[in-house]
Tab-separated table of C-alpha atoms in Angstrom:
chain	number	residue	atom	x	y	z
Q	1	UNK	CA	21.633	17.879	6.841
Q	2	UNK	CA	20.602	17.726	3.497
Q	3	UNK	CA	17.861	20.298	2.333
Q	4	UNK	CA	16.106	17.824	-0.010
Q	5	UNK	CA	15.104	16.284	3.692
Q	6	UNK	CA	13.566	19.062	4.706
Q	7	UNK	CA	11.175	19.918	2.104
Q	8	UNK	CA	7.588	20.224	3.173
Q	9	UNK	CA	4.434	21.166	0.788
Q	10	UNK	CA	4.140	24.880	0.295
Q	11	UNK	CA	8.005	26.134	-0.044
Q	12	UNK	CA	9.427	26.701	-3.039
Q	13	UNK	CA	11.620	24.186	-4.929
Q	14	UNK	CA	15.118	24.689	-3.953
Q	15	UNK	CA	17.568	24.984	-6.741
Q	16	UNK	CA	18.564	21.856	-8.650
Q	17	UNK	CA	14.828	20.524	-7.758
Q	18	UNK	CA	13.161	17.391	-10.337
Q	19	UNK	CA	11.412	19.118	-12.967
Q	20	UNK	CA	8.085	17.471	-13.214
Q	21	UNK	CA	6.197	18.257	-16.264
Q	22	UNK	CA	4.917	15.991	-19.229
Q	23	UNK	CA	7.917	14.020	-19.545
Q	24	UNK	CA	7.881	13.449	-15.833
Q	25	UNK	CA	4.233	12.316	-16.250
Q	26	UNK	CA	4.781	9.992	-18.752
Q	27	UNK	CA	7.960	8.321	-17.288
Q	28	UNK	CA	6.125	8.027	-13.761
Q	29	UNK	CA	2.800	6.464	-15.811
Q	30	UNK	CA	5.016	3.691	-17.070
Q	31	UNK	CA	6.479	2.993	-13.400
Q	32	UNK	CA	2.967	3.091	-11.734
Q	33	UNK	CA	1.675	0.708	-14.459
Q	34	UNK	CA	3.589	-1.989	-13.186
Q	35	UNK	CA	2.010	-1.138	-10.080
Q	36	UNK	CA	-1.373	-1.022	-11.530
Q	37	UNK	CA	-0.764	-4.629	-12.578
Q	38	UNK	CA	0.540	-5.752	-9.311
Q	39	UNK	CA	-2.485	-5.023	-6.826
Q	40	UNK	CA	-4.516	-6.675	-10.285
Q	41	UNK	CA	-2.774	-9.467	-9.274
Q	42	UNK	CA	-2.898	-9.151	-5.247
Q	43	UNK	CA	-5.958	-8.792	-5.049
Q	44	UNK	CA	-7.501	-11.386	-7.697
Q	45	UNK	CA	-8.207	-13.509	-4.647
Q	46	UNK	CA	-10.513	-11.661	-3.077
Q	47	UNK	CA	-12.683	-12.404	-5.715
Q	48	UNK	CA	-12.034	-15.447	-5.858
Q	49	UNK	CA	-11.597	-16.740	-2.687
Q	50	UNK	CA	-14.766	-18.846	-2.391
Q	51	UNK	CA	-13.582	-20.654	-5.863
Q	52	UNK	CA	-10.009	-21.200	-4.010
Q	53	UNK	CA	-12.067	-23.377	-1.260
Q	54	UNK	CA	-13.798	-25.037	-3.480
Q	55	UNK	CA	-10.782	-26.015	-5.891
Q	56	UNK	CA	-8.345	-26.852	-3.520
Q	57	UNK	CA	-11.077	-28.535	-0.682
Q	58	UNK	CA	-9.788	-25.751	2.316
Q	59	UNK	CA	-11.127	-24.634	5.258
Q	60	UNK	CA	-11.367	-20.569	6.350
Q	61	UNK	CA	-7.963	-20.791	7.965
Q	62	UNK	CA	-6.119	-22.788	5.484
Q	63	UNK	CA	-7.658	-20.089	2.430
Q	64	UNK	CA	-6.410	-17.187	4.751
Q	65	UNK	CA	-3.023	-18.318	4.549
Q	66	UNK	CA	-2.802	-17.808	0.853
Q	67	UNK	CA	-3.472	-14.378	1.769
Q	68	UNK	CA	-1.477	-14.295	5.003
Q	69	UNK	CA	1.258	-16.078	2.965
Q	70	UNK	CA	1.482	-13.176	0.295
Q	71	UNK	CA	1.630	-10.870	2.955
Q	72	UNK	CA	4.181	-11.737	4.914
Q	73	UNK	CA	6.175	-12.278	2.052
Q	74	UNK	CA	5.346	-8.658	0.568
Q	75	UNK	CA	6.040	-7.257	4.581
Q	76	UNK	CA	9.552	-9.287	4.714
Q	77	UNK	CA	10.103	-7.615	1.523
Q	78	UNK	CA	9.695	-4.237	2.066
Q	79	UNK	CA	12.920	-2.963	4.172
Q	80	UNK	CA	15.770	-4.864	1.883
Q	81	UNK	CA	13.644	-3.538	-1.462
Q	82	UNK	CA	13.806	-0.104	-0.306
Q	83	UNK	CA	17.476	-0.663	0.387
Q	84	UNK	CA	17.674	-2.608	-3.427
Q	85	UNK	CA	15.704	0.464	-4.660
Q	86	UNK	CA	18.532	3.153	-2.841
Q	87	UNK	CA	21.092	0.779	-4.677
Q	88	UNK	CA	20.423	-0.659	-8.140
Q	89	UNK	CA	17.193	2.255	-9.383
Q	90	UNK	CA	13.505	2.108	-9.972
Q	91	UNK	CA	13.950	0.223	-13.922
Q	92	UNK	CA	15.958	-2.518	-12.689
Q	93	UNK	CA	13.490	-3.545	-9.307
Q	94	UNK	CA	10.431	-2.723	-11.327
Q	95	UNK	CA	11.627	-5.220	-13.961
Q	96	UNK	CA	12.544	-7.979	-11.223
Q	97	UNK	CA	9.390	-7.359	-10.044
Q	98	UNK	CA	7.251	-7.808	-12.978
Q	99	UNK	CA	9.063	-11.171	-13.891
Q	100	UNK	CA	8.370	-12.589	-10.209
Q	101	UNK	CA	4.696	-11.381	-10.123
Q	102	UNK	CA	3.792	-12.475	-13.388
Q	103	UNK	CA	5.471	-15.737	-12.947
Q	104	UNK	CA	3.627	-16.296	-9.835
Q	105	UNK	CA	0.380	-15.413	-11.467
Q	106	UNK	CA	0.940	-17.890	-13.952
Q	107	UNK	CA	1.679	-20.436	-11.932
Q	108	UNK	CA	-1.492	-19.861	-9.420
Q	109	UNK	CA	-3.284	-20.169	-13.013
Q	110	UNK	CA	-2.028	-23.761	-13.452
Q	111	UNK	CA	-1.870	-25.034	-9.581
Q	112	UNK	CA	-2.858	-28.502	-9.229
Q	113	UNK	CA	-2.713	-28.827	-5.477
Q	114	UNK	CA	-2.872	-26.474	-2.269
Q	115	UNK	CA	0.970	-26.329	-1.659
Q	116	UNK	CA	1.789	-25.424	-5.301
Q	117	UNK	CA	-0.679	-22.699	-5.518
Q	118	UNK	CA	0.717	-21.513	-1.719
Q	119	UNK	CA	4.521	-21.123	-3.969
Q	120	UNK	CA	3.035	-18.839	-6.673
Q	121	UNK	CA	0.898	-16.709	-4.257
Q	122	UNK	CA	4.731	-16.882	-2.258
Q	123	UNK	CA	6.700	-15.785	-5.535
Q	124	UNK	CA	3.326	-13.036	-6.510
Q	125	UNK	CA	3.611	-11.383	-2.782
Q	126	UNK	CA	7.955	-10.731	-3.806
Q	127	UNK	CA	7.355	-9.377	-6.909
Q	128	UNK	CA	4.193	-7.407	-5.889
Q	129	UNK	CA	6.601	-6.181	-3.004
Q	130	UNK	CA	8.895	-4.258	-5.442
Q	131	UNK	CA	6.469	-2.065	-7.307
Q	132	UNK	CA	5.386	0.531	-4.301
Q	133	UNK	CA	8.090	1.175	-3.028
Q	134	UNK	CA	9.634	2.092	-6.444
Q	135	UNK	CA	7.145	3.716	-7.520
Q	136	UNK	CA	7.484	6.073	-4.371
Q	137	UNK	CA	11.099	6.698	-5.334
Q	138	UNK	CA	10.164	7.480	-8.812
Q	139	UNK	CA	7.892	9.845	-8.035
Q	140	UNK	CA	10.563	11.995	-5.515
Q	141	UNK	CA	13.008	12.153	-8.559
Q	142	UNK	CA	10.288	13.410	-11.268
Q	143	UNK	CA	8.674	15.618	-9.326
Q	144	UNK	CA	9.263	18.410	-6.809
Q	145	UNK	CA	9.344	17.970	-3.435
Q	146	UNK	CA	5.894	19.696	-2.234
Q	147	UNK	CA	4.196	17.134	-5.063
Q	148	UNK	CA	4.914	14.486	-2.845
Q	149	UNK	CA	1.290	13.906	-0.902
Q	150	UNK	CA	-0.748	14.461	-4.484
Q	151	UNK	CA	1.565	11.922	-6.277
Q	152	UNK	CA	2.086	9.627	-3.654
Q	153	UNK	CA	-1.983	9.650	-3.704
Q	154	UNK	CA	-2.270	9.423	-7.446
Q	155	UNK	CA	-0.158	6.192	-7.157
Q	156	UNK	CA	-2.661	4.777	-4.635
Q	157	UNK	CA	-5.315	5.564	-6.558
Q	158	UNK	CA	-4.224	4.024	-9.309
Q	159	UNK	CA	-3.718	0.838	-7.536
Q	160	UNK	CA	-7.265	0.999	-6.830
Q	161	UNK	CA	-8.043	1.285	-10.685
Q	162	UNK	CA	-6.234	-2.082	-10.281
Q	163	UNK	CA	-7.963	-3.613	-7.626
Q	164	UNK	CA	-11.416	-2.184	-9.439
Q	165	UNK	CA	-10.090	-4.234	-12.731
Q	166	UNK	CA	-9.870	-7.242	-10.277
Q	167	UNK	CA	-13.520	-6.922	-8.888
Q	168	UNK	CA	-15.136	-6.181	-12.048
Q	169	UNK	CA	-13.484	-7.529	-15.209
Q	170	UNK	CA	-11.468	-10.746	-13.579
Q	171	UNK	CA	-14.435	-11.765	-11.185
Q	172	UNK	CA	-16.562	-12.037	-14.986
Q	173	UNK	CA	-13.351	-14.097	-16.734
Q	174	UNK	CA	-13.504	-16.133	-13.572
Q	175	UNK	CA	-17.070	-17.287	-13.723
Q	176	UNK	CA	-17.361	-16.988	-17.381
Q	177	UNK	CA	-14.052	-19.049	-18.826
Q	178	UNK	CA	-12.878	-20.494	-16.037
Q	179	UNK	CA	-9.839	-20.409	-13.546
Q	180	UNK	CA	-7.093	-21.741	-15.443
Q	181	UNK	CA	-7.930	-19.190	-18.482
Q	182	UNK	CA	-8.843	-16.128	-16.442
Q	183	UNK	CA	-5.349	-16.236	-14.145
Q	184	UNK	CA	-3.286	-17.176	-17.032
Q	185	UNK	CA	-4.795	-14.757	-19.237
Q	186	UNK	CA	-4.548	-12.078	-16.649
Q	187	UNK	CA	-0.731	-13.196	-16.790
Q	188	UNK	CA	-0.164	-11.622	-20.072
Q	189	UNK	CA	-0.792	-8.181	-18.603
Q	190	UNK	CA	2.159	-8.481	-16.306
Q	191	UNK	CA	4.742	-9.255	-19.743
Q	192	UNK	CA	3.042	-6.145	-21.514
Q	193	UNK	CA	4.134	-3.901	-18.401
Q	194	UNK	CA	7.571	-5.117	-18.412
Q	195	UNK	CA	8.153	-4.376	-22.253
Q	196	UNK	CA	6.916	-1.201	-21.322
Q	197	UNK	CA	9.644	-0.638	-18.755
Q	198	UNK	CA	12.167	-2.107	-20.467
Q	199	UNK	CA	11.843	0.680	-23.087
Q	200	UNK	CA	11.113	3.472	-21.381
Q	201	UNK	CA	11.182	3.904	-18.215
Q	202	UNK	CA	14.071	6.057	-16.912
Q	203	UNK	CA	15.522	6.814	-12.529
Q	204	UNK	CA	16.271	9.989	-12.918
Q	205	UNK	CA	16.189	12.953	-15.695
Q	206	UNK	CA	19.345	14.021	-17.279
Q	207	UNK	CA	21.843	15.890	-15.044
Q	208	UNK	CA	20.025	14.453	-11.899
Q	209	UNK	CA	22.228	11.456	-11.448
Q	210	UNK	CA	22.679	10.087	-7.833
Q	211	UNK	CA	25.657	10.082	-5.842
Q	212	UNK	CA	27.437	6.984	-6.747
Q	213	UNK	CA	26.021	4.423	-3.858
Q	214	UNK	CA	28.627	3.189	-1.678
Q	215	UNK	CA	29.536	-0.445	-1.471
Q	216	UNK	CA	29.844	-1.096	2.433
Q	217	UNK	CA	28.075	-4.653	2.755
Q	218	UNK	CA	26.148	-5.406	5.928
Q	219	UNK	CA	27.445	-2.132	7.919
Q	220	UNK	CA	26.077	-0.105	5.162
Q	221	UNK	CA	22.511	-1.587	5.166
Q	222	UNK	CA	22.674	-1.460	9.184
Q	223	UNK	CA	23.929	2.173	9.084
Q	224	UNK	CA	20.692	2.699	6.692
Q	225	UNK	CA	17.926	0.652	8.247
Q	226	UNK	CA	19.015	2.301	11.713
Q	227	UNK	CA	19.398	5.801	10.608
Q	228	UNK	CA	15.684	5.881	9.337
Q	229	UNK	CA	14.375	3.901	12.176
Q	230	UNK	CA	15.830	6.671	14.785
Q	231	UNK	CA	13.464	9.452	13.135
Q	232	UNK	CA	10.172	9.837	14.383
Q	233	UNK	CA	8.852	10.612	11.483
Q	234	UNK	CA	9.507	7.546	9.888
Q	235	UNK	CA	8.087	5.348	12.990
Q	236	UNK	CA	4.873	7.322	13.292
Q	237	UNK	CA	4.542	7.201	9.572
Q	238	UNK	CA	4.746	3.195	10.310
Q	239	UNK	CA	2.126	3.166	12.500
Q	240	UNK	CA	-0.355	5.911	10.719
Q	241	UNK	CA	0.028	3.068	7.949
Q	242	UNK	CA	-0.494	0.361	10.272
Q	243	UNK	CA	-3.595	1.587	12.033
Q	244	UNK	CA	-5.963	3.072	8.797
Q	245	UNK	CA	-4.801	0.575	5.520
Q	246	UNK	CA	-5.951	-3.019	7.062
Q	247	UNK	CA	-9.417	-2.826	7.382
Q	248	UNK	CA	-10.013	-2.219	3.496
Q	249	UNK	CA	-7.120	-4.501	2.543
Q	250	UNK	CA	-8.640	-7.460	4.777
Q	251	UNK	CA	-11.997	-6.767	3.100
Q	252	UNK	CA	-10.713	-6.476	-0.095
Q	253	UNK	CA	-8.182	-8.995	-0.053
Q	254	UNK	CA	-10.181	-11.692	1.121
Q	255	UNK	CA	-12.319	-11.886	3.679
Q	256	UNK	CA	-14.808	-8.899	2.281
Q	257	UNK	CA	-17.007	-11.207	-0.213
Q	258	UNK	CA	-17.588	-14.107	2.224
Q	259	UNK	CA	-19.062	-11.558	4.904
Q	260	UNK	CA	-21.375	-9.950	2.970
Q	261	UNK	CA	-22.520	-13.546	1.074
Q	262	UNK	CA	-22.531	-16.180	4.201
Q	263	UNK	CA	-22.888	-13.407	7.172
Q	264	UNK	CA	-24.983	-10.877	5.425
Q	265	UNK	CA	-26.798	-13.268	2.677
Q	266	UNK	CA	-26.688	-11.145	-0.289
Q	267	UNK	CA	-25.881	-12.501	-3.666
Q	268	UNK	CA	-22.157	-12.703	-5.240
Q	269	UNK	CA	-23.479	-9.990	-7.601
Q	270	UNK	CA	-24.519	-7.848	-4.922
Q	271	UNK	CA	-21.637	-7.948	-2.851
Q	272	UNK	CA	-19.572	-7.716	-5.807
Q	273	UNK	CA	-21.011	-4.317	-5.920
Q	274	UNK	CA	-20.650	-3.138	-2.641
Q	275	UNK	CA	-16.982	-4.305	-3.290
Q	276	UNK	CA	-16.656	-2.037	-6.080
Q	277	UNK	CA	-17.973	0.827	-3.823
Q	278	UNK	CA	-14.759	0.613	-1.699
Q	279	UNK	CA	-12.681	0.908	-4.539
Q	280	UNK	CA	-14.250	3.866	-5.984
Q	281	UNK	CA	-14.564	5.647	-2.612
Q	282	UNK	CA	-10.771	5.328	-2.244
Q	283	UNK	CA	-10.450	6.715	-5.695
Q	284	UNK	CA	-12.327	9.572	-5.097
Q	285	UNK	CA	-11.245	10.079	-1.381
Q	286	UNK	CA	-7.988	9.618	-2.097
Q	287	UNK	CA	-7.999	12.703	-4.847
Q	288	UNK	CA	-9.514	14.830	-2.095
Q	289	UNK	CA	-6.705	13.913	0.795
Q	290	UNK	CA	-4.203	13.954	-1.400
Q	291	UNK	CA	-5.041	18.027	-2.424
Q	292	UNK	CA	-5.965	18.589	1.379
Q	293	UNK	CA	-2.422	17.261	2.810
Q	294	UNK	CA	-0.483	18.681	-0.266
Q	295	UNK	CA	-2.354	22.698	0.775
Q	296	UNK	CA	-1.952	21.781	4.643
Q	297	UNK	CA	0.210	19.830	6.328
Q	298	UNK	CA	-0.867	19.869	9.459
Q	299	UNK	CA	-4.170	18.212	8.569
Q	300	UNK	CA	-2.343	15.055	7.950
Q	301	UNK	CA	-2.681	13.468	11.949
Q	302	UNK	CA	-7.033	14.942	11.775
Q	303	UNK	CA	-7.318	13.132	8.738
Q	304	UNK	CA	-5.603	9.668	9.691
Q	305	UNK	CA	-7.059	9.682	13.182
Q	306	UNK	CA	-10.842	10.537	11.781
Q	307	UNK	CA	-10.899	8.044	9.266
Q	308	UNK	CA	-9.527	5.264	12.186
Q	309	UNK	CA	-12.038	6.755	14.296
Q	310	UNK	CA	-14.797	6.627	11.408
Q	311	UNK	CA	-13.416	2.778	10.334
Q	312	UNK	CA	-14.250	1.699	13.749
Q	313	UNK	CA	-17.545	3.426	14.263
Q	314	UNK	CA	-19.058	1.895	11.010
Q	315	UNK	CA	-17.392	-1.266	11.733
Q	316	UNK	CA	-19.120	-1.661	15.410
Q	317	UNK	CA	-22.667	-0.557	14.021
Q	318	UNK	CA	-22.482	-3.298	11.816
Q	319	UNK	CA	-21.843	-6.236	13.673
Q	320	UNK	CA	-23.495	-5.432	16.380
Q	321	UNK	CA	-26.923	-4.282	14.304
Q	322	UNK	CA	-29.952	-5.772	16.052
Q	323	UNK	CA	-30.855	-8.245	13.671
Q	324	UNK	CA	-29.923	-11.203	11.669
Q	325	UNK	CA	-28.349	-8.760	8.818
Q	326	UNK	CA	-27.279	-5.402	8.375
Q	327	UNK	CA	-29.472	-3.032	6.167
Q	328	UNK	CA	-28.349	-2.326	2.996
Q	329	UNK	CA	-27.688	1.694	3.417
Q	330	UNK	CA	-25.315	0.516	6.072
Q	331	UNK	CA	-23.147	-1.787	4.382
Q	332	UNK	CA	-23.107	0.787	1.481
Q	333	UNK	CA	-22.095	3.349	4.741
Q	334	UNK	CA	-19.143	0.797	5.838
Q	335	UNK	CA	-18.113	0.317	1.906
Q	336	UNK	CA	-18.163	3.979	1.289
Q	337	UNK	CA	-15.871	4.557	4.925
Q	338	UNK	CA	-13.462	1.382	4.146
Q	339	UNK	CA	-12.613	3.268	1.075
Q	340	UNK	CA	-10.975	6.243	2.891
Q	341	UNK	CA	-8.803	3.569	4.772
Q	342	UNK	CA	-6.156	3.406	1.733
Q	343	UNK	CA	-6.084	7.197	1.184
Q	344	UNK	CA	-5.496	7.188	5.019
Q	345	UNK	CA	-2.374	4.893	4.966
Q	346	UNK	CA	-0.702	7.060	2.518
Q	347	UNK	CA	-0.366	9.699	5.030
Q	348	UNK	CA	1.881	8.027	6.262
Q	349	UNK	CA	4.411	8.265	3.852
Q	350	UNK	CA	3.874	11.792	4.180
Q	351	UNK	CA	5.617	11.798	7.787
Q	352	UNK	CA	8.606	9.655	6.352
Q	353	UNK	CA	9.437	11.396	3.600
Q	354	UNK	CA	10.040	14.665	5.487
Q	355	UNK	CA	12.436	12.923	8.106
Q	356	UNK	CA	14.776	11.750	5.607
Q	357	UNK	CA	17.535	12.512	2.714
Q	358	UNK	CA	17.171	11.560	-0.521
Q	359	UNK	CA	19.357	8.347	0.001
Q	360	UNK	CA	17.165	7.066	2.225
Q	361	UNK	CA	14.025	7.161	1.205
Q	362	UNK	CA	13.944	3.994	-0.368
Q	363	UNK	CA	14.487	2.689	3.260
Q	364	UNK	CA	12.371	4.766	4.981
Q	365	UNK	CA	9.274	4.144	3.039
Q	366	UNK	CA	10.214	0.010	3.082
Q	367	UNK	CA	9.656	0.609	6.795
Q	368	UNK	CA	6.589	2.603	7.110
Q	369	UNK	CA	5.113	0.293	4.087
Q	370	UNK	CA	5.261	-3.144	6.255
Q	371	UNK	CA	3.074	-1.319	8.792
Q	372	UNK	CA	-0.069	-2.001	6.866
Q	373	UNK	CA	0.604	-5.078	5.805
Q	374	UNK	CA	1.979	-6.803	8.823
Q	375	UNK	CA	-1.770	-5.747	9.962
Q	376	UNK	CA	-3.526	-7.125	7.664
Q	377	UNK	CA	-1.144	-10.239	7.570
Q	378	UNK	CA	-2.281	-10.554	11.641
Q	379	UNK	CA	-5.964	-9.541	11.054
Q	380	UNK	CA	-6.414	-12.210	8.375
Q	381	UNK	CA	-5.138	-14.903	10.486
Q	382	UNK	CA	-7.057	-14.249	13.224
Q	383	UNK	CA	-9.924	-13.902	11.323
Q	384	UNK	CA	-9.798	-17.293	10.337
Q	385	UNK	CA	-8.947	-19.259	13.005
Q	386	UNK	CA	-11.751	-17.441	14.567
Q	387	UNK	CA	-14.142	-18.066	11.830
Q	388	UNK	CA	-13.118	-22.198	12.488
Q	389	UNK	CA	-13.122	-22.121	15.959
Q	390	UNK	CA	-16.583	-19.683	16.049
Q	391	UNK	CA	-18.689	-21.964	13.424
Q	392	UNK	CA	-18.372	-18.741	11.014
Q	393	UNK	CA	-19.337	-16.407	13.779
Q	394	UNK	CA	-18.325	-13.079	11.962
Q	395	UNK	CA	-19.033	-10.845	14.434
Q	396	UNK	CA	-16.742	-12.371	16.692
Q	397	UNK	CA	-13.858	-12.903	14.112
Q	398	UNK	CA	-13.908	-9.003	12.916
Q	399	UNK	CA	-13.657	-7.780	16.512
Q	400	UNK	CA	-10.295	-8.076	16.221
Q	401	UNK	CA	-10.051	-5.381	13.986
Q	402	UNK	CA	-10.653	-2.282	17.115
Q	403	UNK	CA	-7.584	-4.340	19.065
Q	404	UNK	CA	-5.253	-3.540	16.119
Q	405	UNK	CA	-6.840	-0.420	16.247
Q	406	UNK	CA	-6.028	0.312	19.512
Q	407	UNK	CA	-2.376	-0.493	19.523
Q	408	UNK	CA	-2.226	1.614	16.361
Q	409	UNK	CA	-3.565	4.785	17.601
Q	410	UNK	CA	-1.622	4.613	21.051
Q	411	UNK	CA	1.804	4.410	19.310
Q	412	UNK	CA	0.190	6.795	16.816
Q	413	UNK	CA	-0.409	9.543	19.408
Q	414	UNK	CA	2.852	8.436	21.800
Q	415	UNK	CA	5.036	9.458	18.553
Q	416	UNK	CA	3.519	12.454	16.797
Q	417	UNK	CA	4.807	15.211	19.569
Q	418	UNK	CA	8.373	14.070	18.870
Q	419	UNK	CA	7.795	13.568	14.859
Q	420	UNK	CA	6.543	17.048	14.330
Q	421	UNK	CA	8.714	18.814	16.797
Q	422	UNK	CA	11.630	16.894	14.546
Q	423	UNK	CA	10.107	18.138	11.407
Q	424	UNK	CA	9.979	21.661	12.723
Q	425	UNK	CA	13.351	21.199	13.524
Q	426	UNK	CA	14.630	20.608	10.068
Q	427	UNK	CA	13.119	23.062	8.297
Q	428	UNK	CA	14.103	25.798	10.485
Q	429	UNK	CA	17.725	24.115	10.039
Q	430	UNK	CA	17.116	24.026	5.821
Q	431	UNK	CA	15.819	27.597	5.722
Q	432	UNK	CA	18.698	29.121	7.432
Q	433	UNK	CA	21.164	26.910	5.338
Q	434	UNK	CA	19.326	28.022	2.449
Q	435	UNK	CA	19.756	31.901	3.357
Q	436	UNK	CA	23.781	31.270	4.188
Q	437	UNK	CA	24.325	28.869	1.090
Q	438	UNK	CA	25.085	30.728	-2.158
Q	439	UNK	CA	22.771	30.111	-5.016
């Protein structure tokens, strides 16, 4: 068993351990740029979804699948990038996926009909697919191991600086110059980032090389995908990241500006606000998880099941409120709990990392990363066709959200005996190897 598995937050960094420090800062700021510029990118929809309908003449269901679409492209995506990232390094799939989200964003700028603009949301969701994950890996081999929860939260924060850019400054290009010139300008950010890895971005620091990876073909990848499925850890991180991230992403994604506008009737400007509120919640929630999980570990399970628990509290009181719209202090009171819901999901990489070596991380966190998104892929499209089939009944189409709940917290609390009795398990096992093993 290898002891860089078996690292939790707390012990000290075993011999040989990344280095972190300025250089690691600045190497890991030029990875999570590209990242920054990705969920710019993912989520410039959601501010301009009701612009979408109007320039391509679609219903609710046919703009959720631009969404949906992206999605289940970036899902797909997620277990053979983290075995691409195990393979060829962070520069080279950050760099593919730069060219393929830029390129898409481009050509979503230029879209003359519905099924073009469906390609370049298509060819956005791949390349958006290959910045996480990297990032992720980055991260584990420029900084030590009990780093992991604040950095793996820094990284989701600052792809909420993104999605913030996307609410505030690409929401004003959109109304002010136009589509065409707002996505295509936008574009340019996405070339600027890839310069910027070209030139200095870096896998590993000197002396740290990997292993040389092993070319075995199709039994290799199965031998990979099915030794990171069989831990625990990696399954309930999966479904911690299934159950918390999909309320905020279908909110912000999409489906957030049309509820509070047509179900709620405040103004774009308004709910453009209240938008920006999740973002900066997550921002400054996820700072605060990120210190609580990195001091104690066990509060990781408290902390994912509260905020679920919180989600769907918030999330009943306002669609059910006894009138024709919410109050304001409670849509700020949902906006404010939403933005926990990202901080949240990265908990869960904080169960997979622990279950696995450092050759399969890549893997692991491909898998626990498609839990999210395959529930906000599902979410979204049910949310539409209930929105067509409902005459825009909202409070009907977001009920769906507590059924995704529900599945998510009964595999959450099936798995977690098993996960931490694992994790246990492994460190006992790397202490004692530790003691035996000559420095």
């Amino acid at each position: 068993m290898s002891r860089g598995s078996a690292s939790l937050p707390g012990d000290p960094p075993p011999k040989g351990a990344p280095p972190g420090g300025r250089r690691a800062v600045l190497i890991w700021g030029t990875g999570v740029s590209v990242y920054f510029v990705a969920v710019i990118f993912r989520t410039s929809l959601g501010v301009a979804g009701l612009d979408a309908a109007d320039r391509f003449h679609v219903g609710a269901s046919a703009l959720s699948t631009f969404s949906i679409l992206q999605l289940l492209v970036y899902a797909g995506m997620q277990i053979p990038v983290g075995l691409l990232v195990d393979r060829l390094g962070t520069k080279r799939m950050l760099s593919i996926g730069a060219v393929l989200f830029t390129a898409g964003q481009l050509g979503f700028a230029f879209s003359p009909s519905y099924g073009t603009a469906l390609a370049s949301r298509a060819l956005l969701g791949c390349g958006d697919a290959m910045t996480f994950i990297s990032v992720l890996r980055l991260g584990t081999r420029w900084f030590p191991a009990r780093r992991g929860p604040l950095v793996a939260q820094l990284a989701g924060l600052v792809g909420m600086a993104g999605n913030l850019v996307s609410t505030l400054v690409l929401a004003r290009l959109l109304h002010g110059i136009g589509w065409t010139p707002a996505f295509a300008g936008s574009a340019l950010a996405g070339v600027v980032v890839l310069v910027l890895v070209v030139l200095f971005l870096k896998d590993h620091p000197e002396g740290q090389e990997p292993a040389p990876f092993p070319h075995q073909g199709a039994a290799y990848v199965r031998k990979q995908i099915a030794a990171s499925w069989r831990e625990p850890g990696t399954r309930l991180g999966l479904w911690v990241h299934f159950t918390t991230q999909f309320p905020a992403m279908v909110f912000l994604l999409l489906w957030g500006l049309p509820f509070l506008v047509q179900a709620q009737g405040l103004s774009r400007a308004t709910a453009g606000e209240l938008l920006t509120l999740v973002v900066l919640s997550n921002m400054v929630v996820g700072l605060v998880y990120g210190q609580i999980v990195a001091r104690h570990h066990t509060a990781r399970l408290p902390l994912a099941l509260g905020t679920v628990g919180a989600t769907a509290v918030v999330w009943a009181a306002t669609l059910v409120y006894p009138a024709d719209h919410a109050p304001m202090w409670l849509l700020v009171v949902l906006c404010a709990v939403l933005g926990a819901c990202g901080p949240a999901s990265m908990i869960g990489f904080d169960f997979a990392r622990p279950a696995n070596p450092p050759e399969r991380q890549g893997t692991a966190s491909g898998i626990t990363n498609m839990g999210g998104f395959v529930a906000s892929m599902t979410t979204l499209f049910v949310v539409g066709v209930l929105l067509d089939a409902t005459g825009d009944n909202y409070t009907v189409a977001f009920s769906c959200v507590f059924v995704l709940q529900g599945v998510g917290v009964s595999q959450i609390l099936r798995l977690r005996g098993r996960a931490v009795r694992r994790e246990r398990e492994r460190l006992v096992a790397s202490r004692v190897e530790t003691v035996h093993v000559p420095a």
